[in-house]
Structure formats: C-alpha cells, structure tokens
Short mmCIF file of C-alpha atoms and ligand atoms in Angstrom, two decimals:
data_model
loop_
_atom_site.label_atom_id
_atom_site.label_comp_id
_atom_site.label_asym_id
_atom_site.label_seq_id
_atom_site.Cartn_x
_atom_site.Cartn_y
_atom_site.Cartn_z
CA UNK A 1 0.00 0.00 0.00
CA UNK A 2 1.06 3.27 -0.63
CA UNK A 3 0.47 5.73 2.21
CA UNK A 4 -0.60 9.58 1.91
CA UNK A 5 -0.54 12.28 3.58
CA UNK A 6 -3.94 13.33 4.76
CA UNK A 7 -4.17 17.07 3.58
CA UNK A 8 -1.55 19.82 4.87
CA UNK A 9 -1.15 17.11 8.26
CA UNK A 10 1.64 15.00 8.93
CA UNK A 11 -1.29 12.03 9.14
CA UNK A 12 -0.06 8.60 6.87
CA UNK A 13 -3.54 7.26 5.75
CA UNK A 14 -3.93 4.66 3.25
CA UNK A 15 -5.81 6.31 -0.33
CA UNK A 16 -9.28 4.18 0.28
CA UNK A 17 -10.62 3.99 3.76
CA UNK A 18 -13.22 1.66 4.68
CA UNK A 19 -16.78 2.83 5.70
CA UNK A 20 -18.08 1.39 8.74
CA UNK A 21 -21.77 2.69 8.29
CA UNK A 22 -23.03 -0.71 7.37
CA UNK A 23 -22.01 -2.43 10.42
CA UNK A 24 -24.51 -3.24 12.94
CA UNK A 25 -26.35 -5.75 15.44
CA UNK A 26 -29.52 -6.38 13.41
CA UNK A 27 -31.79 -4.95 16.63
CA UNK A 28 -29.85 -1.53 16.00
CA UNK A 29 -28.79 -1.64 12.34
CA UNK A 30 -30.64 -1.67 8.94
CA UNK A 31 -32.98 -4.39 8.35
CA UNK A 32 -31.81 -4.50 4.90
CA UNK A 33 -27.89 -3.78 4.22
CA UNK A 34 -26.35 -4.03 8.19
CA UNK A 35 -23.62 -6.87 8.54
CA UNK A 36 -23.84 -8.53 12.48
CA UNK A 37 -20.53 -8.54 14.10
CA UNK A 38 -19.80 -11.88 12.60
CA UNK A 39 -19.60 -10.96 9.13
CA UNK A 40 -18.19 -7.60 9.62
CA UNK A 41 -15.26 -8.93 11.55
CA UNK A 42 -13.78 -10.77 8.48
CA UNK A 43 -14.04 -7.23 6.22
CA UNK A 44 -11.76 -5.19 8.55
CA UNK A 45 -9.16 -8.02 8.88
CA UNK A 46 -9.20 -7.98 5.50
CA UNK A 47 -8.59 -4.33 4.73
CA UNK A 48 -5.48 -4.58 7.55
CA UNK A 49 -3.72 -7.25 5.04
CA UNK A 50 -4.07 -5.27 2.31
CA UNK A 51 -2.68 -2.26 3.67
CA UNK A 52 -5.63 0.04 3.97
CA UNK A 53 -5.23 1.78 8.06
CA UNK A 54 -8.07 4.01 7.55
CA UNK A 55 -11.13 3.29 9.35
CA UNK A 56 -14.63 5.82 9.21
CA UNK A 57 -17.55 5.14 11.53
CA UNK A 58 -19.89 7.68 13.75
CA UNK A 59 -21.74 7.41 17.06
CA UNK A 60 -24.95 7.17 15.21
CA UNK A 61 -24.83 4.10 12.74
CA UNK A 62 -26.60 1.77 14.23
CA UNK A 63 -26.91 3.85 17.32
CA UNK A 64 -23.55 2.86 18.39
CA UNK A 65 -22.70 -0.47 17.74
CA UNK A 66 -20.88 0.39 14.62
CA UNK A 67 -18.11 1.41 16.36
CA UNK A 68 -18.63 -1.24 19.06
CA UNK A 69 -18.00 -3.93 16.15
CA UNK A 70 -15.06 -2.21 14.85
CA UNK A 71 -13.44 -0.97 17.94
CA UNK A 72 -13.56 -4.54 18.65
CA UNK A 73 -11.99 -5.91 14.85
CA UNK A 74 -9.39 -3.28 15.26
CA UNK A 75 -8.25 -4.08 18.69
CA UNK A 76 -8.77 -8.00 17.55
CA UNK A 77 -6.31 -7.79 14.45
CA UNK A 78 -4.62 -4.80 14.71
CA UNK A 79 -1.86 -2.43 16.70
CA UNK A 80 -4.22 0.96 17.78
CA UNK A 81 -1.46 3.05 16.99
CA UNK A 82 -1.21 1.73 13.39
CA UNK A 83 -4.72 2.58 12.36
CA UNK A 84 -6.47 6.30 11.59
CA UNK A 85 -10.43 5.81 13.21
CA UNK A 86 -12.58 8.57 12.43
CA UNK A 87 -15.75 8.69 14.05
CA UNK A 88 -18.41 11.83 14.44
CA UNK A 89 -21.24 13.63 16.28
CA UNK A 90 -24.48 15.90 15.64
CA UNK A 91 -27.33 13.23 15.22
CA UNK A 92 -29.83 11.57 17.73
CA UNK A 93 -28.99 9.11 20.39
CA UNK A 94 -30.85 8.65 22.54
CA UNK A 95 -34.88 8.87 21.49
CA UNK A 96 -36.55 11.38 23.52
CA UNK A 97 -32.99 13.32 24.67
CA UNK A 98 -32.90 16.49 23.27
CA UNK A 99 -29.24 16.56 24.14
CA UNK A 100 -28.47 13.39 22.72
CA UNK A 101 -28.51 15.15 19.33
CA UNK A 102 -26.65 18.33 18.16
CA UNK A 103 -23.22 20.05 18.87
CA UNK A 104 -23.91 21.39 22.20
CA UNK A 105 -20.90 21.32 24.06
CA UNK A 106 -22.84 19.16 26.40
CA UNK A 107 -23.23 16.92 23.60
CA UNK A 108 -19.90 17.06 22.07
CA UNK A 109 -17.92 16.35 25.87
CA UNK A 110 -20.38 13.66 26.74
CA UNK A 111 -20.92 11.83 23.13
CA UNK A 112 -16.73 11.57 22.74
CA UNK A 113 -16.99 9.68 25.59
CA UNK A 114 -19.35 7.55 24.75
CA UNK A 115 -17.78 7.07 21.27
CA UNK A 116 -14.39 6.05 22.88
CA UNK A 117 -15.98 3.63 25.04
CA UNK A 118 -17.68 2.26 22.07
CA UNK A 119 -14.37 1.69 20.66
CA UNK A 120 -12.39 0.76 22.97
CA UNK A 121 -9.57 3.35 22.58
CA UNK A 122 -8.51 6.46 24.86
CA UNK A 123 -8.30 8.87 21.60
CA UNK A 124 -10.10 8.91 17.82
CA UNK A 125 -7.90 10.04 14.77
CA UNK A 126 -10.16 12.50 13.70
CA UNK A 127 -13.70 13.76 15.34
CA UNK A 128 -15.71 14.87 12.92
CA UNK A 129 -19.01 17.02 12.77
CA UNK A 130 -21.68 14.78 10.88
CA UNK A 131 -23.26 18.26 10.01
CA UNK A 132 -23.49 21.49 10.95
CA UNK A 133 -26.17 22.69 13.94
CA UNK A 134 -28.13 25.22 13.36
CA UNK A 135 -29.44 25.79 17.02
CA UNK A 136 -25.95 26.36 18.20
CA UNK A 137 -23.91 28.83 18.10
CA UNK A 138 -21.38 28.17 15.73
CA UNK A 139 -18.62 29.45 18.12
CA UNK A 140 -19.84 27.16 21.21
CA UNK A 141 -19.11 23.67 18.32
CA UNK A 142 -15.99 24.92 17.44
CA UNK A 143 -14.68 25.77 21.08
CA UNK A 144 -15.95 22.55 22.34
CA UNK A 145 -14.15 20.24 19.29
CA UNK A 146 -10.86 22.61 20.51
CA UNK A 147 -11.31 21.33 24.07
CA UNK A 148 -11.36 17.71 22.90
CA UNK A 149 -8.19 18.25 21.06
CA UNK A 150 -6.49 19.68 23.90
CA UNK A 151 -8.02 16.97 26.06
CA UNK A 152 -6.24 14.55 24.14
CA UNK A 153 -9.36 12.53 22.81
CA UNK A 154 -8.97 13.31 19.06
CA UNK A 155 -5.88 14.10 17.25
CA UNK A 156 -7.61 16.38 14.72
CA UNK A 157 -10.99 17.72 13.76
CA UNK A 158 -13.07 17.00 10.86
CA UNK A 159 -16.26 18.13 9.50
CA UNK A 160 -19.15 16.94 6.91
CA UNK A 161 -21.34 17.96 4.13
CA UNK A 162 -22.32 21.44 4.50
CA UNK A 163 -22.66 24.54 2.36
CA UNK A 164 -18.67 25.99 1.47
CA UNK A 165 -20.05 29.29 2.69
CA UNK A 166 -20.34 27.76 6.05
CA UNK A 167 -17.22 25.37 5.96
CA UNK A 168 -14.98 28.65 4.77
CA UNK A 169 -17.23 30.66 8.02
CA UNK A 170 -15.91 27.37 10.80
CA UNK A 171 -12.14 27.70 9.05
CA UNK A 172 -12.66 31.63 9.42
CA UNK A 173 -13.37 31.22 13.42
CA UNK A 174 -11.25 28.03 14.16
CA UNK A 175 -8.29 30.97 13.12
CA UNK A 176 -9.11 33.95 14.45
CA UNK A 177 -9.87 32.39 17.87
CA UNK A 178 -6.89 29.80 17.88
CA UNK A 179 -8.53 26.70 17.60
CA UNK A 180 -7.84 23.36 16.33
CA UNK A 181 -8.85 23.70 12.48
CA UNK A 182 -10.65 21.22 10.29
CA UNK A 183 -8.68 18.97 8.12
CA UNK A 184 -10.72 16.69 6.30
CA UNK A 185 -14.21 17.62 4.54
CA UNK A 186 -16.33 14.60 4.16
CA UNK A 187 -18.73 15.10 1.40
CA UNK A 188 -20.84 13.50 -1.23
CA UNK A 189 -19.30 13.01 -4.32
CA UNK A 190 -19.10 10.59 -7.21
CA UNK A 191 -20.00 10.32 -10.81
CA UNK A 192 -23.72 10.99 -10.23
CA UNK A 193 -23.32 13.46 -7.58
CA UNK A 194 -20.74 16.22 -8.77
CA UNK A 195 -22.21 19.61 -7.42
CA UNK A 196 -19.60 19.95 -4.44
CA UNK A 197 -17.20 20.76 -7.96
CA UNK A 198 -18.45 24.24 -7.50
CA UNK A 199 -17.76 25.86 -4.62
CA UNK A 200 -16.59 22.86 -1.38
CA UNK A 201 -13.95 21.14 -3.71
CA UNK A 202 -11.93 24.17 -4.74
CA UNK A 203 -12.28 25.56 -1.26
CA UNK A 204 -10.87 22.56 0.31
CA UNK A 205 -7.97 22.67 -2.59
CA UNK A 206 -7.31 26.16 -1.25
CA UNK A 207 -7.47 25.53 2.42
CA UNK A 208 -5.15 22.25 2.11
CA UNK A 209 -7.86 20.38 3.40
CA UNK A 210 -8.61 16.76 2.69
CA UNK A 211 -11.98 15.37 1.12
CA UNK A 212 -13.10 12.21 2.05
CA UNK A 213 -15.66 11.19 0.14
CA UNK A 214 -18.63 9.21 1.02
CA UNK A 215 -21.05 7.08 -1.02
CA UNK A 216 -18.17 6.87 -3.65
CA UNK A 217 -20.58 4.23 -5.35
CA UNK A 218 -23.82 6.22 -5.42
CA UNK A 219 -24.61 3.69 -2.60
CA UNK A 220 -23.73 0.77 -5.56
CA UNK A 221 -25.75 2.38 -8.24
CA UNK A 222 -22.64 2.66 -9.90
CA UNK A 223 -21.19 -0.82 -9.29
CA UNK A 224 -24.27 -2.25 -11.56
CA UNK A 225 -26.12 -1.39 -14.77
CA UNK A 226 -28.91 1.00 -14.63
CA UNK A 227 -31.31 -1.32 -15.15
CA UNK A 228 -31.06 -4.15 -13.17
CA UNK A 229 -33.07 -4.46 -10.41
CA UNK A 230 -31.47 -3.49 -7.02
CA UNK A 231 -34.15 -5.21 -4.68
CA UNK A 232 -32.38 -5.94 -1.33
CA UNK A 233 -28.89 -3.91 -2.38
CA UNK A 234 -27.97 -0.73 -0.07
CA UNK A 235 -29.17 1.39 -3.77
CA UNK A 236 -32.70 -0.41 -3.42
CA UNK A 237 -32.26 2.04 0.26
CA UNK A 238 -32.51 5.61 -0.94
CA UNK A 239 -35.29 7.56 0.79
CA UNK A 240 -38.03 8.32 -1.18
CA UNK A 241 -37.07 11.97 -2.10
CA UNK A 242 -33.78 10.91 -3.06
CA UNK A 243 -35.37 8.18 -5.02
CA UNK A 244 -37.29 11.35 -6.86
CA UNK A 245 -34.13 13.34 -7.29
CA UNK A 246 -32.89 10.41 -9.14
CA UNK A 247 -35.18 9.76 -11.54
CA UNK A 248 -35.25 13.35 -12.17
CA UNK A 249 -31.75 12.82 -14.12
CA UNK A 250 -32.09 9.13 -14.92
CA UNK A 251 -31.12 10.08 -18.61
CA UNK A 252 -27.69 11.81 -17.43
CA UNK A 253 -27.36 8.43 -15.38
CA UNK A 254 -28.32 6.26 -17.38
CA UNK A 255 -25.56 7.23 -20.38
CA UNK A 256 -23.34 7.83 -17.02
CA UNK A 257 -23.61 4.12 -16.03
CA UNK A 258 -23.28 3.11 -19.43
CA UNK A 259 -19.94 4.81 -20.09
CA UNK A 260 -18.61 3.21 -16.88
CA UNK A 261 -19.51 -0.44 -17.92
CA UNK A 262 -18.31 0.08 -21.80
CA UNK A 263 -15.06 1.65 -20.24
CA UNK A 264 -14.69 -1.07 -17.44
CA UNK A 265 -15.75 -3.95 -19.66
CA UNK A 266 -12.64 -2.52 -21.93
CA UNK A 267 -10.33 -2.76 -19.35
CA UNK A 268 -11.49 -5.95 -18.18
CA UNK A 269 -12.28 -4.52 -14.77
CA UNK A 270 -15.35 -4.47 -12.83
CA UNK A 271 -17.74 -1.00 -12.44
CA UNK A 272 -16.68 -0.09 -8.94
CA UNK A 273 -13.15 0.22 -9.61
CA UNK A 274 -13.37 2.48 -12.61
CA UNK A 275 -15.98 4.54 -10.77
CA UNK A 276 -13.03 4.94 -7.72
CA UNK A 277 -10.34 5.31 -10.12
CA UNK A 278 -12.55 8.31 -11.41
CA UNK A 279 -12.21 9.87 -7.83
CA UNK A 280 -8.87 9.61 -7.69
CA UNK A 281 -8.00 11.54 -10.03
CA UNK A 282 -9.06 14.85 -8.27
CA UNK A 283 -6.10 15.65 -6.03
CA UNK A 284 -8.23 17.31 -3.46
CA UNK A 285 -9.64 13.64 -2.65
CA UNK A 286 -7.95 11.57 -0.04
CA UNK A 287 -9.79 8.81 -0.20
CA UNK A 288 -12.93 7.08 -0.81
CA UNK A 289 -15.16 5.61 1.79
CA UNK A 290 -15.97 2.52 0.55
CA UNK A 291 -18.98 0.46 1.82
CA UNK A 292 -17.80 -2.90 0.88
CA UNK A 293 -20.08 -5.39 2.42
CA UNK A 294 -18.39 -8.17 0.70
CA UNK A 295 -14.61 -9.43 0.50
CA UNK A 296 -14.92 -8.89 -3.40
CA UNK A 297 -16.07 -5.10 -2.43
CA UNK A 298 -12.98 -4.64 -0.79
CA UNK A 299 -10.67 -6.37 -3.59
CA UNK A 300 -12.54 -3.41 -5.66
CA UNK A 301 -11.51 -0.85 -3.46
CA UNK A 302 -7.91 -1.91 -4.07
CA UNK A 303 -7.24 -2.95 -7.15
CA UNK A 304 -8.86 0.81 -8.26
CA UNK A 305 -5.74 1.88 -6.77
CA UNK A 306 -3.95 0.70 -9.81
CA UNK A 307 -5.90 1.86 -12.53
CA UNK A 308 -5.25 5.67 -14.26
CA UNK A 309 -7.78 6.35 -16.37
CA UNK A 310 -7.09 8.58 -19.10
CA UNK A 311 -8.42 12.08 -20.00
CA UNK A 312 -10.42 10.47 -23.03
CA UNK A 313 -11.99 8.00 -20.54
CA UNK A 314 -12.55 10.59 -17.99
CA UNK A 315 -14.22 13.27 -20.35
CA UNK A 316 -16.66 9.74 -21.41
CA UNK A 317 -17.93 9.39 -17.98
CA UNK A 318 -18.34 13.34 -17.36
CA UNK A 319 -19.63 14.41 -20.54
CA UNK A 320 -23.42 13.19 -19.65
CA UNK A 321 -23.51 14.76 -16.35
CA UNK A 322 -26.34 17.49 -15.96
CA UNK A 323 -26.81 19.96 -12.77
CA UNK A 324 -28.91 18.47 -10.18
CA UNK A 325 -30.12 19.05 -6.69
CA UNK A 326 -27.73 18.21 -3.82
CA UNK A 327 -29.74 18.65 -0.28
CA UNK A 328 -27.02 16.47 1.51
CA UNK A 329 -25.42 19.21 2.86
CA UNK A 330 -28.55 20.69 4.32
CA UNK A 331 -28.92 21.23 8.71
CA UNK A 332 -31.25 23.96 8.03
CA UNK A 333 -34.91 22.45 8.09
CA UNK A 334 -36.88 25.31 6.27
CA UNK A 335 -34.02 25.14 3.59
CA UNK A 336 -34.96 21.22 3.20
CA UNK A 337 -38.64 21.97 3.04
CA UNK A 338 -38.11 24.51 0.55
CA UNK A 339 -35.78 21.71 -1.79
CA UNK A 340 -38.56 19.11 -1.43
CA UNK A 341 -41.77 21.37 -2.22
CA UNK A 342 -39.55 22.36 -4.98
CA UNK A 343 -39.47 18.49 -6.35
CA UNK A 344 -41.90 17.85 -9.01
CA UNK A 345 -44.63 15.11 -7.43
CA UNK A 346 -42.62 15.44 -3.90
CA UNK A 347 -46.48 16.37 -3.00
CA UNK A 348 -47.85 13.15 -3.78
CA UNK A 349 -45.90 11.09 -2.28
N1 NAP B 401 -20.69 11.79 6.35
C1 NAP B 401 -21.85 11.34 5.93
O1 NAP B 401 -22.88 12.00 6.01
C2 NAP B 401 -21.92 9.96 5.33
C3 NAP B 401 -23.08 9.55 4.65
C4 NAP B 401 -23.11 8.29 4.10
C5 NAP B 401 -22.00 7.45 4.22
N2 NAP B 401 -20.88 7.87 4.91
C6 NAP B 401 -19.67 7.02 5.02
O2 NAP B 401 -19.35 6.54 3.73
C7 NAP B 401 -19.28 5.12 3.74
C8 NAP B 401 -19.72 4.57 2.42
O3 NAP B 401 -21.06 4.97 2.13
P1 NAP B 401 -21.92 4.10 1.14
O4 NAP B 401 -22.14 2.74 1.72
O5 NAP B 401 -23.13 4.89 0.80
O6 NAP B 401 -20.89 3.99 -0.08
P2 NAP B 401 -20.90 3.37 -1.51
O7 NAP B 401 -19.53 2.81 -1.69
O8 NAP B 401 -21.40 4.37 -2.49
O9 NAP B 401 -21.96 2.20 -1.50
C9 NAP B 401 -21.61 0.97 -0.94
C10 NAP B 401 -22.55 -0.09 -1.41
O10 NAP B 401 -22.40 -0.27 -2.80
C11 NAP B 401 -22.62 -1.64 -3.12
N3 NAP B 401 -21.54 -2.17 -3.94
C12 NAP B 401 -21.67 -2.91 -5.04
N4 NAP B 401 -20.49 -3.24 -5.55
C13 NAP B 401 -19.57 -2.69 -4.77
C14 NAP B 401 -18.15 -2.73 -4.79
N5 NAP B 401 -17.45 -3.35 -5.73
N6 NAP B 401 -17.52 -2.08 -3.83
C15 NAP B 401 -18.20 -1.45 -2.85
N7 NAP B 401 -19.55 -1.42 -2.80
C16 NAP B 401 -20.23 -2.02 -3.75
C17 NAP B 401 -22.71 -2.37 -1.79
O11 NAP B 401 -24.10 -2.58 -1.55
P3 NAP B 401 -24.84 -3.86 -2.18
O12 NAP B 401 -23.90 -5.01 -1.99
O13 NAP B 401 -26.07 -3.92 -1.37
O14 NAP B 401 -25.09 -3.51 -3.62
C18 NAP B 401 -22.20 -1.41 -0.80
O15 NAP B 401 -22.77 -1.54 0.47
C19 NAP B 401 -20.14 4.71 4.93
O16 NAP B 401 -19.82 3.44 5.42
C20 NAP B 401 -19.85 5.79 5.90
O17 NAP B 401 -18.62 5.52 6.57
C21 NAP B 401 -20.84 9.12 5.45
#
C-alpha cells in the first residue's frame, strides 16, 4: 500500500478507507444492508492485510454499535497506533434526549466519551461534525471540538457535508480564535453526484484540506447497470425523495452508467473500480469511503488503486452529467422543506 498524507497534516492514511456505516447488530442496524458482528469482523481483517489503516464510523450508525464492532476488529487484528479511526457527532442518540442530538458542548464532551468507550480506545484520529447545527452557536461547536483536542481525545478535527459558505465561516473562526482547524471535509461526491465541484472542492484545494468522500458508489448504483433491479442492495435504500431526485436525471445516469460499464468492460475490470479510479483523479480527494459489504467489495476498493484512467476516458464518464439538486449538505430544516416542495410530485408522495 502506498500511504498519503492526509491534507496539509503529517497524518499517513492509506488512499481508500473503509466505511463502517453498514455495520450493525440487526436490533440496532438496517434491516436491509447491516452486517452482524460476525460478518463484519472478516471485512476489517481484510482491509489490515491489504494495507488500507483508515477506518470511518460515527456514534450514530446503528446507534452505536458500529463502532462497538469495529473498535472490537481493530483491537482484535490490529496495533491501535497503526490505524487512523474517524468517528463523528451531531445526530440523535438517545430517542426522547434532546441533548443526545446536536453540537452542544454538552453533547460534544459527553458523546466523545461515549464514542471512545464504544471503541475501545482512549483517543479517535479525527472527530468529525456529521453536520453542521443550526441551534448552536457556531462558536460554542468549534470551542468545544478545541477542548477535545487539547483533552487529548482526538488528534484532529473534521467536519461533513455542508454549504462551502459555512465550511470557509468554521475555518474563518477556528483561526481567528486559535482553535484546532478542520482537516478533512467529508462530502458526497461521485460520478452521479458532482455539485460539491463548484464551490466545497476548490475551497478545500485552497485551504489544504482533505476530502473524504462518502457514497463513492452512489450507494452501488454505480457498481451495476442501470437497469437491473437493485431489490435488497444498499441502492434499493434511498429515501423516497432521493429516489425522486434520481429519476429526475435518470437520462444523465443512465448514459453515465453506461460509459462506466463500456469503459470497465474494456479494461477488463469491474464498475466499482473504474468509478473509484474516477475519484482519484481529483487531487483534493484523499480517499474514498468505501462500503464494501463483501470481500470482493474490498478487492474493488484496491485494485482501483492501480488503474489511471485517461483524459479520453474521464471526459466519457463526465460528458453526460447534468446539474442536479444536492440537499445532503442541508442542517437547516426550512431550507430542506423549501428543496422538497420544490421536487416535481414530492407532493404526492
Ligand atoms: N458523512 C456522511 O454524512 C456519510 C453519509 C453516508 C456514508 N458515509 C460514510 O461513507 C461510507 C460509504 O457509504 P456508502 O455505503 O453509501 O458507499 P458506496 O460505496 O457508495 O456504497 C456501498 C454499497 O455499494 C454496493 N456495492 C456494489 N459493488 C460494490 C463494490 N465493488 N464495492 C463497494 N460497494 C459495492 C454495496 O451494496 P450492495 O452489496 O447492497 O449492492 C455497498 O454496500 C459509509 O460506510 C460511511 O462511513 C458518510
């Protein structure tokens, strides 16, 4: 494996990290794409013997035992000090605790506890904000991630999908006040989702910060052709909005998709590592994070490591890409509702 270095830190992470979102006891997971300790367990010590140290979960998948099962697989197969854990903060716990949820400080101190006692470990590689809070002071989040630096229970900070207005306003305050800054940006992007090209990509380019990128697969929409039916796949999974926002550029998708499988089926290479290769080549991306729930998923995630697409392939699989909506970044719930009425048949559903 070759190692990088994440952003403008000193941090050795491997190029493709593995996504720990679909590990989860099937009484706190999802009913339809969750792996039970059992099968999860073989995945990570996997990843370890192919090189990859980089490791994302969050407090919330699975309400937790997420990063029980892979604080667990880490400390089973591997040294702590050798791997990068990332884990985050911001949504609901606890049902019925309002301050279970958000990035109180109260939240923050008491939920990187509970996150390190999840996994098992006295510090996390990065913390990361899951989103932004809108009902707290922007100041009060940022203070309180500085205090867990300083406390010694995260190395560095990260953040996720947000608007770059707001990500350049957190960078702004994190250096006029002294505090630890954010160095990764975990956002949605991949060949059907492109609209952080605008304005987060080039701002994290700028800032020397490092994009991780999550649902690198379009949730495995890209791993298959556009047709084939996706019952019980994590793609058959997308809410039903999402699902609307879809089909509202399947014809952009569809020749999308179909560029990817003429180009992979050229190379002799499956879908899903042409599709990561694709990411690769932007240098503001550190690293995928891929969702493998399958030992051939994370041969995928590998092997993409080797292949270089050229700019003729590259301008194929972009050329069909049209403007869409991107809500992912979206705390503010007016700003949501205003997105969805603005859906054509988000009414009827
Ligand atoms: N920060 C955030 O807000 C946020 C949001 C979402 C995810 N994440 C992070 O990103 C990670 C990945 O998200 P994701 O699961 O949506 O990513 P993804 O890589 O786009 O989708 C993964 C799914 O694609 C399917 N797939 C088919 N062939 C594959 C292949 N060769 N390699 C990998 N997957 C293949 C698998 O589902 P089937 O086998 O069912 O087809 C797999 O579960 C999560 O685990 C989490 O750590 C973060």
């Amino acid at each position: 494996m070759r190692y990088i270095k994440l952003g403008r830190t000193g941090l050795d992470v491997s190029p493709v990290a593995i996504g720990a979102m679909t590990y989860g006891e099937p009484d706190r997971g999802h009913p339809v794409w969750s792996l039970d300790e059992e099968s999860s367990r073989p995945l990570v010590k996997q990843a370890l013997e192919a090189g990859i140290n980089f490791f994302d979960t969050a407090n919330m998948y699975s309400y937790g035992s997420s990063e029980e099962i892979l604080g667990r697989a880490l400390a089973e197969y591997a040294n702590r000090d050798d791997v990068v854990i990332t884990t985050k903060v911001r949504h609901p716990m606890r049902p019925g605790s309002p301050n279970s949820s958000g990035l109180s400080r109260k939240a923050i101190m008491t939920e990187i506890d509970n996150s390190l006692r999840r996994l098992g470990t006295d510090y996390v590689d990065v913390y990361m904000i899951h989103r932004l809070d809108p009902a707290t002071p922007l100041e009060e989040t940022l203070e309180a991630l500085n205090d867990v630096v300083k406390a010694g229970k995260a190395r560095y900070l990260g953040a996720s999908s947000m608007h770059a207005w707001q990500f350049a306003k957190a960078l702004h305050l994190q250096e006029r006040h002294g505090w630890a800054r954010f160095v990764t940006m975990q956002d949605h992007y991949n060949l059907l989702a492109r609209e952080e090209e605008r304005e987060m990509l080039p701002l994290c380019a700028d800032e020397g910060v490092a994009t991780m990128v999550w649902s690198p697969l379009a949730r495995g929409r890209l791993a298959r052709p556009f047709d084939q039916a996706a019952t019980g796949t994590r793609a058959a999974t997308y809410g039903a909005y999402a699902d609307l926002l879809y089909r509202a550029n399947a014809d952009s998708d569809r020749q999308i998709i179909g560029a990817l499988g003429t180009i992979a089926e050229q190379r002799g290479v499956s879908r899903a590592q042409i599709a990561l290769a694709w990411l690769r080549r932007n240098p503001v991306v550190a690293a995928p994070l891929v969702g493998a729930r399958t030992a051939q998923q994370i041969d995928d995630a590998v092997a993409s490591l080797d292949i270089d697409l050229t700019d003729e392939e590259a301008r194929r699989l972009e050329a069909p890409y049209t403007p869409r909506h991107d809500f992912q970044g979206v705390s503010d719930e007016r700003e949501m509702e205003r997105i969805k009425a603005s859906i054509p048949g988000y009414a009827n559903l």
